[in-house]
mmCIF file of C-alpha atoms and ligand atoms in Angstrom:
data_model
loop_
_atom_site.group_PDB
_atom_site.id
_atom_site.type_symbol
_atom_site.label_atom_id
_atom_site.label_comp_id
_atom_site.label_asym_id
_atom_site.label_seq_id
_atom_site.Cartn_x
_atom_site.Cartn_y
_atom_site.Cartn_z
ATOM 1 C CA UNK Y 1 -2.691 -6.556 30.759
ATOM 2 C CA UNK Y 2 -5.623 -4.286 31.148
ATOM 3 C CA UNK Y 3 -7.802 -7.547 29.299
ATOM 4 C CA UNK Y 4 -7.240 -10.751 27.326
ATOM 5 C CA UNK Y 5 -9.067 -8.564 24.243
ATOM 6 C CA UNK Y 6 -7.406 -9.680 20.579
ATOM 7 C CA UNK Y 7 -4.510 -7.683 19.259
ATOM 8 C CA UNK Y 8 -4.387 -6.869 15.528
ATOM 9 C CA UNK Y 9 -1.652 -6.293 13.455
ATOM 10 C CA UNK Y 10 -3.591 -2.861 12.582
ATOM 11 C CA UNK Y 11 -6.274 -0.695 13.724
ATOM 12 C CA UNK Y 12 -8.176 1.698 12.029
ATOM 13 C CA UNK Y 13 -7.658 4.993 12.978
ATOM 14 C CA UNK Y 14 -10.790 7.325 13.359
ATOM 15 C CA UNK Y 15 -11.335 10.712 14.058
ATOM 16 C CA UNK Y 16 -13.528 11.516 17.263
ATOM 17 C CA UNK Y 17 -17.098 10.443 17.234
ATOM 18 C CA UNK Y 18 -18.478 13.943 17.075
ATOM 19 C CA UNK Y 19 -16.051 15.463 14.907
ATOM 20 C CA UNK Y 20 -17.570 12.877 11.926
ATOM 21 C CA UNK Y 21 -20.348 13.711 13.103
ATOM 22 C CA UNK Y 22 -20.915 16.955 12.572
ATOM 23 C CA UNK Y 23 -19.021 16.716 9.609
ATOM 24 C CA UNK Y 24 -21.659 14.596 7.873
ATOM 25 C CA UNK Y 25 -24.073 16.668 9.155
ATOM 26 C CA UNK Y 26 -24.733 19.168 5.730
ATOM 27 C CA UNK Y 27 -25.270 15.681 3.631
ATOM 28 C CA UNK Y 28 -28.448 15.729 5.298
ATOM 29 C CA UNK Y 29 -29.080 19.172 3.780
ATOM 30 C CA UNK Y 30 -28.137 18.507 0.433
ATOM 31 C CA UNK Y 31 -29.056 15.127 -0.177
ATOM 32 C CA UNK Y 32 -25.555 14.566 -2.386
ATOM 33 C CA UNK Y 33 -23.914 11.510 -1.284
ATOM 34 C CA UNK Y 34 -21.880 10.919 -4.067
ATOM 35 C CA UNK Y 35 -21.409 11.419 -8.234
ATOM 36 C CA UNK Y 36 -17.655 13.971 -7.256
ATOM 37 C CA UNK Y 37 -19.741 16.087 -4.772
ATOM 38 C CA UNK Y 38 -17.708 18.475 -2.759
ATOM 39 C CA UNK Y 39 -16.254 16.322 -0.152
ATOM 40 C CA UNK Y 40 -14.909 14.792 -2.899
ATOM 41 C CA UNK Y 41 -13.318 17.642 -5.169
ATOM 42 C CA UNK Y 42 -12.016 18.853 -1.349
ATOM 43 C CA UNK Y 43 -9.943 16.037 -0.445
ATOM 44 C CA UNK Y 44 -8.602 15.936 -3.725
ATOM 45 C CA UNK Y 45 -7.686 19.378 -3.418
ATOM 46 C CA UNK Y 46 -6.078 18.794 0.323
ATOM 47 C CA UNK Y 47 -4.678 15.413 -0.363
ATOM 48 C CA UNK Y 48 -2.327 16.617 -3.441
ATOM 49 C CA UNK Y 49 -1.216 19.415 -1.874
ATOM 50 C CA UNK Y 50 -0.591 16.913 1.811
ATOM 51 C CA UNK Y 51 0.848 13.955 -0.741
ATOM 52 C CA UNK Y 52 3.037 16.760 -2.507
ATOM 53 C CA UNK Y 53 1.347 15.838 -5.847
ATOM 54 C CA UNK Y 54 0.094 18.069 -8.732
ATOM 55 C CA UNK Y 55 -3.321 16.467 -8.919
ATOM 56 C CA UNK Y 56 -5.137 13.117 -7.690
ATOM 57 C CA UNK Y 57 -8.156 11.409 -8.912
ATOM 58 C CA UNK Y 58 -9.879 9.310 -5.876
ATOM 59 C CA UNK Y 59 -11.365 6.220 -6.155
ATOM 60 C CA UNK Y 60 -13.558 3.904 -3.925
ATOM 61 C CA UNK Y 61 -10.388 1.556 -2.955
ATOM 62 C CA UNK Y 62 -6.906 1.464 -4.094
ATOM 63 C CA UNK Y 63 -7.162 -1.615 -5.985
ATOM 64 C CA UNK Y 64 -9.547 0.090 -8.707
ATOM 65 C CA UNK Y 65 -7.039 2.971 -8.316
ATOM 66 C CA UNK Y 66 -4.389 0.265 -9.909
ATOM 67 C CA UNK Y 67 -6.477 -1.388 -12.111
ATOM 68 C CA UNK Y 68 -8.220 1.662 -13.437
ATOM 69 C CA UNK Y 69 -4.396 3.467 -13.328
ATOM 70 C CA UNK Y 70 -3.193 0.627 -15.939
ATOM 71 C CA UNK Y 71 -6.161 0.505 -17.662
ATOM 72 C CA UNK Y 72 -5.247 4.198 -18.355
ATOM 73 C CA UNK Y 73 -2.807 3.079 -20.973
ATOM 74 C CA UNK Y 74 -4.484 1.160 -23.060
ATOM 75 C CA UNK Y 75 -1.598 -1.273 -23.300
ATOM 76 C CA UNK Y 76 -2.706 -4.117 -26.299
ATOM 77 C CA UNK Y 77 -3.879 -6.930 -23.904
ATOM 78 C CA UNK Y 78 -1.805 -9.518 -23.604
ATOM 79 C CA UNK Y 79 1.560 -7.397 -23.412
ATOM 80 C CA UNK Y 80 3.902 -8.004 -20.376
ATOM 81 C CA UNK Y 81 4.300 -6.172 -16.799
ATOM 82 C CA UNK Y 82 7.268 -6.766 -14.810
ATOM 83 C CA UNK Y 83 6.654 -6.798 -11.558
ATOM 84 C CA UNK Y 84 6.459 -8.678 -7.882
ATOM 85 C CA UNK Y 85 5.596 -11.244 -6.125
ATOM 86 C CA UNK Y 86 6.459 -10.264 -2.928
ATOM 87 C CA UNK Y 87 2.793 -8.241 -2.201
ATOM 88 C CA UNK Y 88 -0.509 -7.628 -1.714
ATOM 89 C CA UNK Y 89 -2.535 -9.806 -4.210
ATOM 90 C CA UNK Y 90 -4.334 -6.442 -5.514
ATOM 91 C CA UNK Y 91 -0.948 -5.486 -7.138
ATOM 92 C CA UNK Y 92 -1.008 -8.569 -9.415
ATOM 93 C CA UNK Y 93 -4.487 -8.917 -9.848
ATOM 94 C CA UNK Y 94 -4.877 -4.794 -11.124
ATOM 95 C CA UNK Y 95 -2.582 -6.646 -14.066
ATOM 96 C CA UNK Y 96 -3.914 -9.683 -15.106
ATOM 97 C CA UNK Y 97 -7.937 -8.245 -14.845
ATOM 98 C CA UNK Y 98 -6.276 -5.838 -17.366
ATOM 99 C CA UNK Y 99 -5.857 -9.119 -19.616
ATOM 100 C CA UNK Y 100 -2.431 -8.505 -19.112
ATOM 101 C CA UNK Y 101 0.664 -11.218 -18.334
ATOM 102 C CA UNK Y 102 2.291 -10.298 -15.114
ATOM 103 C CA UNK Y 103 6.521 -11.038 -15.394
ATOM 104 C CA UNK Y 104 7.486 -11.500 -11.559
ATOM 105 C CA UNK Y 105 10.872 -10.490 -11.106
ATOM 106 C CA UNK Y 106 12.852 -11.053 -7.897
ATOM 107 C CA UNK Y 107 13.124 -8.822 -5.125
ATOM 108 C CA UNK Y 108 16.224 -7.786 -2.655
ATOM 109 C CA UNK Y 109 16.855 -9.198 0.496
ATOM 110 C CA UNK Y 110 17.916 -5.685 2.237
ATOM 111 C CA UNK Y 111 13.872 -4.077 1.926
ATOM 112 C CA UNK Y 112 12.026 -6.627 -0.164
ATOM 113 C CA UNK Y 113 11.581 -4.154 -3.193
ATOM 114 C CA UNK Y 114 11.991 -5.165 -6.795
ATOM 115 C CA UNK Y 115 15.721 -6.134 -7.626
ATOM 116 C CA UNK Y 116 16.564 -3.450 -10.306
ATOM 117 C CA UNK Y 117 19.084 -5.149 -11.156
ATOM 118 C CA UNK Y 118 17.022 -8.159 -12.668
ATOM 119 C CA UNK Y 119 14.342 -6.347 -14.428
ATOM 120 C CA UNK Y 120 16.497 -6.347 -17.610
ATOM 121 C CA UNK Y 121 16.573 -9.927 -18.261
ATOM 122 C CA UNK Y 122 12.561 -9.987 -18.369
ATOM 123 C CA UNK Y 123 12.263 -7.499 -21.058
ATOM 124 C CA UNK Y 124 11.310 -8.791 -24.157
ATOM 125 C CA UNK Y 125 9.864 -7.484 -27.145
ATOM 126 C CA UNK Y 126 6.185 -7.369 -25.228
ATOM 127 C CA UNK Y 127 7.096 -5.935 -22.312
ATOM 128 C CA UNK Y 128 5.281 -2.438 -21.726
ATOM 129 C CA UNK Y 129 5.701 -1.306 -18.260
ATOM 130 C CA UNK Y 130 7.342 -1.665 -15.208
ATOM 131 C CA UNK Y 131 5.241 -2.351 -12.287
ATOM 132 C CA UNK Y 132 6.957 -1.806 -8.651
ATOM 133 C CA UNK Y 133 5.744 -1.666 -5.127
ATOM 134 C CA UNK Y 134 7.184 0.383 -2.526
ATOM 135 C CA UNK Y 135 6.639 -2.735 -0.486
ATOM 136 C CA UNK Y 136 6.213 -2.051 3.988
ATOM 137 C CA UNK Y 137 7.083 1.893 2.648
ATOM 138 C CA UNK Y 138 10.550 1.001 1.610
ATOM 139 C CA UNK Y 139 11.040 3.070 -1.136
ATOM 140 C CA UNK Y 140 12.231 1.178 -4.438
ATOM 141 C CA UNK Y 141 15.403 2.014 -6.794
ATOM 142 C CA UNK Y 142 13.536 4.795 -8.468
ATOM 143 C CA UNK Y 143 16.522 6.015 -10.423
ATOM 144 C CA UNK Y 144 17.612 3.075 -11.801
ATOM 145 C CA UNK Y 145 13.822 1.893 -12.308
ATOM 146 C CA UNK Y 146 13.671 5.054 -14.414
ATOM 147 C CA UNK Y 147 16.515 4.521 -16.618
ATOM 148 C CA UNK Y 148 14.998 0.905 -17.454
ATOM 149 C CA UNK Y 149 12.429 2.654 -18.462
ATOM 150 C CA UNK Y 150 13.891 5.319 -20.550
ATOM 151 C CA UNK Y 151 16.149 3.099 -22.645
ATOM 152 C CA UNK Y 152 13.474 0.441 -23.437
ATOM 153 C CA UNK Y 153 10.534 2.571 -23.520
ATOM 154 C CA UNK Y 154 8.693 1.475 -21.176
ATOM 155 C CA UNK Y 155 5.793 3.183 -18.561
ATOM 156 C CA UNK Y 156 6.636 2.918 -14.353
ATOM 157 C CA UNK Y 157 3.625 2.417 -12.350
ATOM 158 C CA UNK Y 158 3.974 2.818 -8.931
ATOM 159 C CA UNK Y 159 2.099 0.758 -5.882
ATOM 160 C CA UNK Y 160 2.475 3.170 -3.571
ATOM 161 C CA UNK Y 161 -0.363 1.912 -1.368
ATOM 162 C CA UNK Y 162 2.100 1.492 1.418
ATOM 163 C CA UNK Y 163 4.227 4.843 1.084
ATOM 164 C CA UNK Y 164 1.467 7.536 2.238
ATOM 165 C CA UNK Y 165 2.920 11.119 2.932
ATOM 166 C CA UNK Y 166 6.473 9.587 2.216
ATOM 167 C CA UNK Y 167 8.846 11.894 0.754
ATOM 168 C CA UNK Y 168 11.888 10.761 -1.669
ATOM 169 C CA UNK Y 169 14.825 13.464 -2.155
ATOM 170 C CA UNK Y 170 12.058 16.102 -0.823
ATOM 171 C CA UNK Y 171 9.509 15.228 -3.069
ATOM 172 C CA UNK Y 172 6.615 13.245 -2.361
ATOM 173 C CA UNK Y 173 6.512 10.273 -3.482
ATOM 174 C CA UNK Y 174 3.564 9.828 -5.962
ATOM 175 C CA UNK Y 175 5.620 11.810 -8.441
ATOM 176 C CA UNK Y 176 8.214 9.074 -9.431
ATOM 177 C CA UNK Y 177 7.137 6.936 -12.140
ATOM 178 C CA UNK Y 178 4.710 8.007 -14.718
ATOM 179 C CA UNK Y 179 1.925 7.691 -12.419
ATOM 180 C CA UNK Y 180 1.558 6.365 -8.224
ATOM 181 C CA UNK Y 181 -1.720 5.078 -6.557
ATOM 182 C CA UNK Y 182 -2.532 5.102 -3.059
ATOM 183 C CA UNK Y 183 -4.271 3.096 -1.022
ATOM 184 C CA UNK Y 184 -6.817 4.293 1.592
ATOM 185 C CA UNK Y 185 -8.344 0.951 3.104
ATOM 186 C CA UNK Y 186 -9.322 0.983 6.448
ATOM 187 C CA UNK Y 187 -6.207 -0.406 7.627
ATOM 188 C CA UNK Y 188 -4.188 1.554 6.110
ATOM 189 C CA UNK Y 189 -1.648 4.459 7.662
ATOM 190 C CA UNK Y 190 -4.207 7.198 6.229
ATOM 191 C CA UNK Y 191 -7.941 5.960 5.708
ATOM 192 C CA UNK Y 192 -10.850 6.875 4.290
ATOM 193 C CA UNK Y 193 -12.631 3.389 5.394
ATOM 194 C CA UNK Y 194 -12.569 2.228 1.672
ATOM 195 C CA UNK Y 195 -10.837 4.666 -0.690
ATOM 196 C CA UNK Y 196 -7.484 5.298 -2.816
ATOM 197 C CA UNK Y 197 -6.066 7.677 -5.079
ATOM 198 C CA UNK Y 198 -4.498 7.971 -8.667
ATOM 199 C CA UNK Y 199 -1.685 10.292 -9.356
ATOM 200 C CA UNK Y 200 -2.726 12.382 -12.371
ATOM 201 C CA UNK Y 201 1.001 14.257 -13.122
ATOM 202 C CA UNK Y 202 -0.917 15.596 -16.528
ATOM 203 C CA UNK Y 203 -4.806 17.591 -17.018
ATOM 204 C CA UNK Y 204 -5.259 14.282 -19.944
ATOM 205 C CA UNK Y 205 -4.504 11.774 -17.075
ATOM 206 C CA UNK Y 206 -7.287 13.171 -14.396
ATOM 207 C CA UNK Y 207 -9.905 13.207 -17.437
ATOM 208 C CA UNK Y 208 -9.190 9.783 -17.984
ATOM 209 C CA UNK Y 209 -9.347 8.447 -14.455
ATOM 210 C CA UNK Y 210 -12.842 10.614 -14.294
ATOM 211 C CA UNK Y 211 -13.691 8.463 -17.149
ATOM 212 C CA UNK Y 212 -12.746 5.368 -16.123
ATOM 213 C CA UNK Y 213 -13.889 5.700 -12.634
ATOM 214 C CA UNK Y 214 -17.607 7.493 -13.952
ATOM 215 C CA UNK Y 215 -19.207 4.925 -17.005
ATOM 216 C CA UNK Y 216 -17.266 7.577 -19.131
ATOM 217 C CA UNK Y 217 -19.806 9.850 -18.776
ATOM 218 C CA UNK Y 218 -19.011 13.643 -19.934
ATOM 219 C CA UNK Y 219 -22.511 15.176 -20.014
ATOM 220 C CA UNK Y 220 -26.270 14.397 -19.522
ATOM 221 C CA UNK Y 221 -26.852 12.542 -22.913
ATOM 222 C CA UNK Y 222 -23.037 12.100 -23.737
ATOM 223 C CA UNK Y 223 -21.270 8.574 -22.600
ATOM 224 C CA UNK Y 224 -17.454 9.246 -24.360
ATOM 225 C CA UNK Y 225 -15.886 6.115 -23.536
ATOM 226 C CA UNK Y 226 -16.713 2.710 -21.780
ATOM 227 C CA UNK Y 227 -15.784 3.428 -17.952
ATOM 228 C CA UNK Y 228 -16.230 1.501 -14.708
ATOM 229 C CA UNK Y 229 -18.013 3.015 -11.110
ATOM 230 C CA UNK Y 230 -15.309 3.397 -9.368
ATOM 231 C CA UNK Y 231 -15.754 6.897 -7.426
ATOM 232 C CA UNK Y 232 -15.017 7.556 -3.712
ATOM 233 C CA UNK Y 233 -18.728 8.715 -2.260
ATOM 234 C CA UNK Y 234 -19.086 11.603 0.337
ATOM 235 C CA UNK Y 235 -19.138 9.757 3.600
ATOM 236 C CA UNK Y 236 -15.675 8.468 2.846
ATOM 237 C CA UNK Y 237 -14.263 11.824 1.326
ATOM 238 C CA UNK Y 238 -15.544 13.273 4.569
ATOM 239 C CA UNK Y 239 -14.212 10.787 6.617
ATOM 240 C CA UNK Y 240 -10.647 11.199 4.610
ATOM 241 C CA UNK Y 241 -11.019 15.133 4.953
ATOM 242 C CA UNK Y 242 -11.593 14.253 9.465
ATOM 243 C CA UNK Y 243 -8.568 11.775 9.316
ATOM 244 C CA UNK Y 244 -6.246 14.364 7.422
ATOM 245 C CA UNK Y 245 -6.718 16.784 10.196
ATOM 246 C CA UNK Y 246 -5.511 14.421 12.801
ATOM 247 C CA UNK Y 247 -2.693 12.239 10.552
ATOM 248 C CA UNK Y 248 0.645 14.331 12.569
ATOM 249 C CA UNK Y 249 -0.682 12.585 15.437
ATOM 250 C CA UNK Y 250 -1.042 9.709 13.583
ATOM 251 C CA UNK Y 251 2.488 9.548 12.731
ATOM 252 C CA UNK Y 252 3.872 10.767 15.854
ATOM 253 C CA UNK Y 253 2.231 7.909 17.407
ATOM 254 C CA UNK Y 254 3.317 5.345 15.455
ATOM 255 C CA UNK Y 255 6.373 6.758 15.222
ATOM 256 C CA UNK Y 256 7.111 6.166 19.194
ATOM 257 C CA UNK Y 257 5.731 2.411 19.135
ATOM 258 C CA UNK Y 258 7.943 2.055 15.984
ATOM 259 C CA UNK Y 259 11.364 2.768 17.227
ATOM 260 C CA UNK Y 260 10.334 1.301 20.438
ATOM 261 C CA UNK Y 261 10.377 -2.506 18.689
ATOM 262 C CA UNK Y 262 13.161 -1.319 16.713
ATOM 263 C CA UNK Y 263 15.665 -0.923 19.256
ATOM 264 C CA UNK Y 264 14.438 -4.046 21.407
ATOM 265 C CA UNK Y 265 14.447 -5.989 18.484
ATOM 266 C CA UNK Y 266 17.656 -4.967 17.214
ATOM 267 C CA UNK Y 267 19.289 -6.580 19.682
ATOM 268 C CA UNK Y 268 17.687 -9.663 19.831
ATOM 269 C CA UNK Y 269 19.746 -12.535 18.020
ATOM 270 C CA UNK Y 270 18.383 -14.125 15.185
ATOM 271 C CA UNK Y 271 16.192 -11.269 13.931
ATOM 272 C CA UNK Y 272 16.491 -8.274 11.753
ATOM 273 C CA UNK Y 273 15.369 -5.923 9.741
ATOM 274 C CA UNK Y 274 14.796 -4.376 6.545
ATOM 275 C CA UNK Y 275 16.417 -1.344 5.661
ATOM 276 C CA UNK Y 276 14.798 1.192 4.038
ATOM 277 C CA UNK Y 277 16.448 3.330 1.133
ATOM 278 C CA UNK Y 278 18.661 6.593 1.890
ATOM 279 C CA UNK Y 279 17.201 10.127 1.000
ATOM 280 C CA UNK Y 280 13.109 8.514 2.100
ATOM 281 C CA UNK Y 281 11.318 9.672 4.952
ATOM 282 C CA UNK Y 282 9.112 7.136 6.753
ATOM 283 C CA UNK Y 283 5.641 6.595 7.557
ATOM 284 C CA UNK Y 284 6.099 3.742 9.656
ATOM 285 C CA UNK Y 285 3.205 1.698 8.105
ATOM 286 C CA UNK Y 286 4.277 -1.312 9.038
ATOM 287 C CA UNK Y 287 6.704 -3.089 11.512
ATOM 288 C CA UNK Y 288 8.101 -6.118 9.274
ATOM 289 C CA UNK Y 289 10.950 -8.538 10.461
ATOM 290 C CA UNK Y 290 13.069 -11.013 9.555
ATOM 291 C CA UNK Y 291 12.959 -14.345 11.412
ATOM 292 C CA UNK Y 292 16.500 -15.575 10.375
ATOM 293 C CA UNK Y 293 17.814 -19.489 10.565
ATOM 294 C CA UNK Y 294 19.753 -18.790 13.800
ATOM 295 C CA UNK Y 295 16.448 -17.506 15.470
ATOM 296 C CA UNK Y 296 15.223 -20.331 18.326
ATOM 297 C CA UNK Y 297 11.723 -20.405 16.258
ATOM 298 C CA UNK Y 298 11.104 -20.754 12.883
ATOM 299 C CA UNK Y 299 8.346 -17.857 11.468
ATOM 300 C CA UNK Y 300 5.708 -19.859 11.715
ATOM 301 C CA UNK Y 301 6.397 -21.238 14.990
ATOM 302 C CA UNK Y 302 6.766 -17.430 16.109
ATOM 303 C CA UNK Y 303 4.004 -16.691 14.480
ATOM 304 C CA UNK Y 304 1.776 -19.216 16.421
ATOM 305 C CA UNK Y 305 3.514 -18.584 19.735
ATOM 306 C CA UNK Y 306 2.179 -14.913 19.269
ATOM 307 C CA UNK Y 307 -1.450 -16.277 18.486
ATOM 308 C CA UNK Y 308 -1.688 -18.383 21.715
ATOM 309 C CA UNK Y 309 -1.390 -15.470 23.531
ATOM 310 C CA UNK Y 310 -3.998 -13.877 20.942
ATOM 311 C CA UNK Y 311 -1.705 -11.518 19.488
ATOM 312 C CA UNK Y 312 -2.111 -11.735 15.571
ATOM 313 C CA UNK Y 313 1.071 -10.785 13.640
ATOM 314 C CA UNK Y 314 0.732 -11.338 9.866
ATOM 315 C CA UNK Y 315 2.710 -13.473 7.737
ATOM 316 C CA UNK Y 316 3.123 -10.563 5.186
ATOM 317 C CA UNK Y 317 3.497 -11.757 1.715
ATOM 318 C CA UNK Y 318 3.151 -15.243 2.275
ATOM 319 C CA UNK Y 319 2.377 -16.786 -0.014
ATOM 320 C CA UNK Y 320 4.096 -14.841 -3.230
ATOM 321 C CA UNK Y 321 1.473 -13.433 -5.438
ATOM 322 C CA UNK Y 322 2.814 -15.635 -8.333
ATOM 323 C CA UNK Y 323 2.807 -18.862 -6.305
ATOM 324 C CA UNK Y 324 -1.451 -18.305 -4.839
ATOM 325 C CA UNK Y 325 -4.004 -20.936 -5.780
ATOM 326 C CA UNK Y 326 -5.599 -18.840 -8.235
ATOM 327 C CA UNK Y 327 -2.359 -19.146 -10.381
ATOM 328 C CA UNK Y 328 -2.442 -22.953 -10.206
ATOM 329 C CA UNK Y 329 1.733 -23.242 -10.060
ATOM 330 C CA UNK Y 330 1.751 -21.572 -13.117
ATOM 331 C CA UNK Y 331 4.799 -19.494 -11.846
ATOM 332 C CA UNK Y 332 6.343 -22.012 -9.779
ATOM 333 C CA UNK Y 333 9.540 -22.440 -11.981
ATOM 334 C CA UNK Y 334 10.432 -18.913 -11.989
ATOM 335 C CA UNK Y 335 13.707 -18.223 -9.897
ATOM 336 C CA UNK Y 336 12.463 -15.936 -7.382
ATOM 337 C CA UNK Y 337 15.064 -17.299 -5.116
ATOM 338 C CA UNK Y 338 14.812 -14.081 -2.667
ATOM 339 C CA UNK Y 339 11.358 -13.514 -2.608
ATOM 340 C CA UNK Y 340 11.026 -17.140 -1.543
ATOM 341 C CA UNK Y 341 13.650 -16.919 1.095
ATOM 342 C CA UNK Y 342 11.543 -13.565 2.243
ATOM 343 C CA UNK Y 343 8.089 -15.026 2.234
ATOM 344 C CA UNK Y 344 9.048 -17.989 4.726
ATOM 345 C CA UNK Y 345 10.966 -15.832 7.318
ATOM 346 C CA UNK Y 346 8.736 -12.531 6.771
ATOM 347 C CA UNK Y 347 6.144 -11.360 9.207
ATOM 348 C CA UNK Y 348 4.515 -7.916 10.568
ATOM 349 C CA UNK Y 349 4.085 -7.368 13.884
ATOM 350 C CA UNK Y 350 0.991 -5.502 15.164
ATOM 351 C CA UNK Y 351 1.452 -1.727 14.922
ATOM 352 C CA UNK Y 352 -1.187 1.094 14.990
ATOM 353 C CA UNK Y 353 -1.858 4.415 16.766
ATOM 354 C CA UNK Y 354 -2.763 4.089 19.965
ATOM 355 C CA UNK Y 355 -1.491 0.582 20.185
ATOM 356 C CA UNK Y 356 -0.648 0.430 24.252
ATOM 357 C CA UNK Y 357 2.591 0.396 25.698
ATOM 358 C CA UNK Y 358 1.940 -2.741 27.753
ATOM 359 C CA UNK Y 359 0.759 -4.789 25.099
ATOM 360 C CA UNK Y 360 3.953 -3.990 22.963
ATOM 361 C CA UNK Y 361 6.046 -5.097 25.988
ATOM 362 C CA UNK Y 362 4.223 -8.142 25.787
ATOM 363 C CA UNK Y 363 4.597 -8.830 22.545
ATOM 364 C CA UNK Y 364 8.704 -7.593 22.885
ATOM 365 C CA UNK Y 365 9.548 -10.072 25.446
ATOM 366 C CA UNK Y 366 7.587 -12.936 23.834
ATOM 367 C CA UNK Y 367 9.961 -12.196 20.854
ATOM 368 C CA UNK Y 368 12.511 -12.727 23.456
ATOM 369 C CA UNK Y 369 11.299 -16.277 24.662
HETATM 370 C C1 LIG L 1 -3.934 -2.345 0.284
HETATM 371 C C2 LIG L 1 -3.159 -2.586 -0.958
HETATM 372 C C3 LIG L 1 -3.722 -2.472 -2.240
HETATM 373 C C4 LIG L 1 -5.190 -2.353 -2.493
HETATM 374 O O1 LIG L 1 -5.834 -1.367 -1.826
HETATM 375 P P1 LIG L 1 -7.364 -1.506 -1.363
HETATM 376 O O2 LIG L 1 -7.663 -0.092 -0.954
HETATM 377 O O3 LIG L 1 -7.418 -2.480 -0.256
HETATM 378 O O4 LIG L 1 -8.170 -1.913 -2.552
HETATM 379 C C5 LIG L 1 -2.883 -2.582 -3.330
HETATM 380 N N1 LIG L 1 -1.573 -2.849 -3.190
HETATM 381 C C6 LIG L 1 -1.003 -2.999 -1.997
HETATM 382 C C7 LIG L 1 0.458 -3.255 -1.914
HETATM 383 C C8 LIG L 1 -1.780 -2.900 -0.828
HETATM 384 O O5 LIG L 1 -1.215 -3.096 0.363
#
């Protein structure tokens, strides 16, 4: 080991030094640091066209992306949103600061993504939308998701925070559902330090999300509607627009550490995988496993085995959204059986660009007792 330095389960991938630099340079020209300058309205232009999308709105983090994104709605509050447990808290939050009831439905053991084939049983005559997460980048059951939706009437809204520059059939992903956010968090495959992105698929939709994300404001003396501040300022559009120049490497990088754990850890007893969903491509985002009952450890035990030897692997979701203090047990009787079983053996192991070869043989063998 080159030193005894912390490894994360992520990094932050930057663009070089002077490359930002000089990129931020002109601000100091013109003064405009935020209110949709043109960093902004430039990385929505690039980051459709990258993303495959026919228009995004960008937002200072993903969350307001998802709360702003179902606020867009206008659902009557109180109505139901089936969705999961097995996530980042900011997916169930975005619903229930929308004064909105979040319905957790199960997920599948095979990739951790809603169980389409529960989501039926949890509609009821206030149910609005369906609220899925393409959970570690595994892409959900978006046809079957759809037809839900079609016979009962009811909106899709996609978490796509982990699915950046994934494609489904050929087309990217944020065009499934009736709209897709994205995060852009620091630690994220794609950052713009704090940032995210709604999927506008119609001209209405982007007016709204300017709205929403800009007091409502549509002229000098003219506020249309009540709106939050929720727009991505210039230093972070330009350090999206740096970061979108270098995100092949990005990929190709984590592509190599990826498949390196993946065949090691294939063939280690005791733990597996999840596997992702036919026709997707992959942004490897995330390097999740399995710690199964015939494993020598139990998740947690791995989990501190990897910390005394200061390598920080992440217990992702644990807990369930629906089962957090916040939510005082209020969900506790609802039979999430798999995303239980998930939560308790689930766990990410560090993987970002650049992460060194030596360290990932360290971390491989310790997997290996
Ligand atoms: C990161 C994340 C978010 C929130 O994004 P921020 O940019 O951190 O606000 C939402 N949902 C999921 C699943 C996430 O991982």
């Amino acid at each position: 080991m080159k030193n005894n330095n912390d490894i994360f389960v992520t990094r932050s991938s930057m663009p070089p030094y002077e490359e930002y630099i000089e990129a931020i340079k002109p601000l100091w020209e013109t003064h405009w640091l935020t209110n949709m300058g043109v960093y902004h309205q430039q990385l929505e232009k690039e980051l459709a066209e990258y993303l495959d999308v026919p228009q995004i709105s960008l937002t200072v983090n993903g969350h307001m992306a998802l709360e702003l994104a179902i606020q867009s709605f206008d659902f009557p509050e109180g109505s139901e949103i089936i969705t999961t447990p097995f996530t980042f808290i900011s997916t169930t939050h975005a619903i229930v600061r929308n004064k909105l009831k979040p319905v957790f439905c199960d997920v599948k053991e095979s990739d951790g993504t809603i169980d389409e084939e529960k989501i039926e049983d949890l509609i009821t005559e206030k149910t609005v939308a369906i609220l899925p997460v393409h959970v570690f980048g595994n892409v959900c059951a978006i046809e079957k998701i759809q037809q839900i939706a079609n016979d009962y009437n009811l909106k899709v809204i996609y978490d796509a925070a982990h699915a950046f520059g994934e494609k489904y059939l050929g087309r990217g992903i944020g065009n499934y559902g009736d709209v897709s956010i994205f995060s852009f968090h620091a630690t994220k495959v794609f950052n713009t330090i704090e940032g995210g992105a709604v999927v506008c698929k119609t001209q209405e939709k982007y007016e709204r999300l300017r709205d929403l994300k800009n007091f409502g404001i549509r002229g000098e003396e003219l506020v249309a509607s009540v709106g939050a501040n929720a727009k991505m300022n210039e230093f972070a559009a330009i350090m999206g627009l740096c970061n979108l120049k270098h995100i092949d490497d990005a990929f190709s990088s984590r592509k190599k550490i990826y498949e390196y754990y993946e065949k090691e850890v294939e063939n280690i007893d005791g733990l597996s995988l999840y596997t992702p969903k036919e026709n997707a491509t992959r942004n490897f985002c995330y390097f999740p496993i399995k710690v199964e009952s015939d494993y020598s450890l139990t998740r947690d035990e791995l989990y501190l085995k990897l910390l005394a030897d200061n390598i920080h692997a992440r217990k992702y979701f644990y807990p369930l959204t629906a089962d957090q203090a916040c939510f005082k047990n209020k969900y506790k009787d609802n039979p999430l059986v798999t995303a239980r079983e998930l939560t308790i053996k689930s766990m990410v192991l560090p993987l970002y660009e650049g992460l060194e070869e030596e360290y990932q043989r360290k971390i491989i063998q310790l997997l290996k007792l």
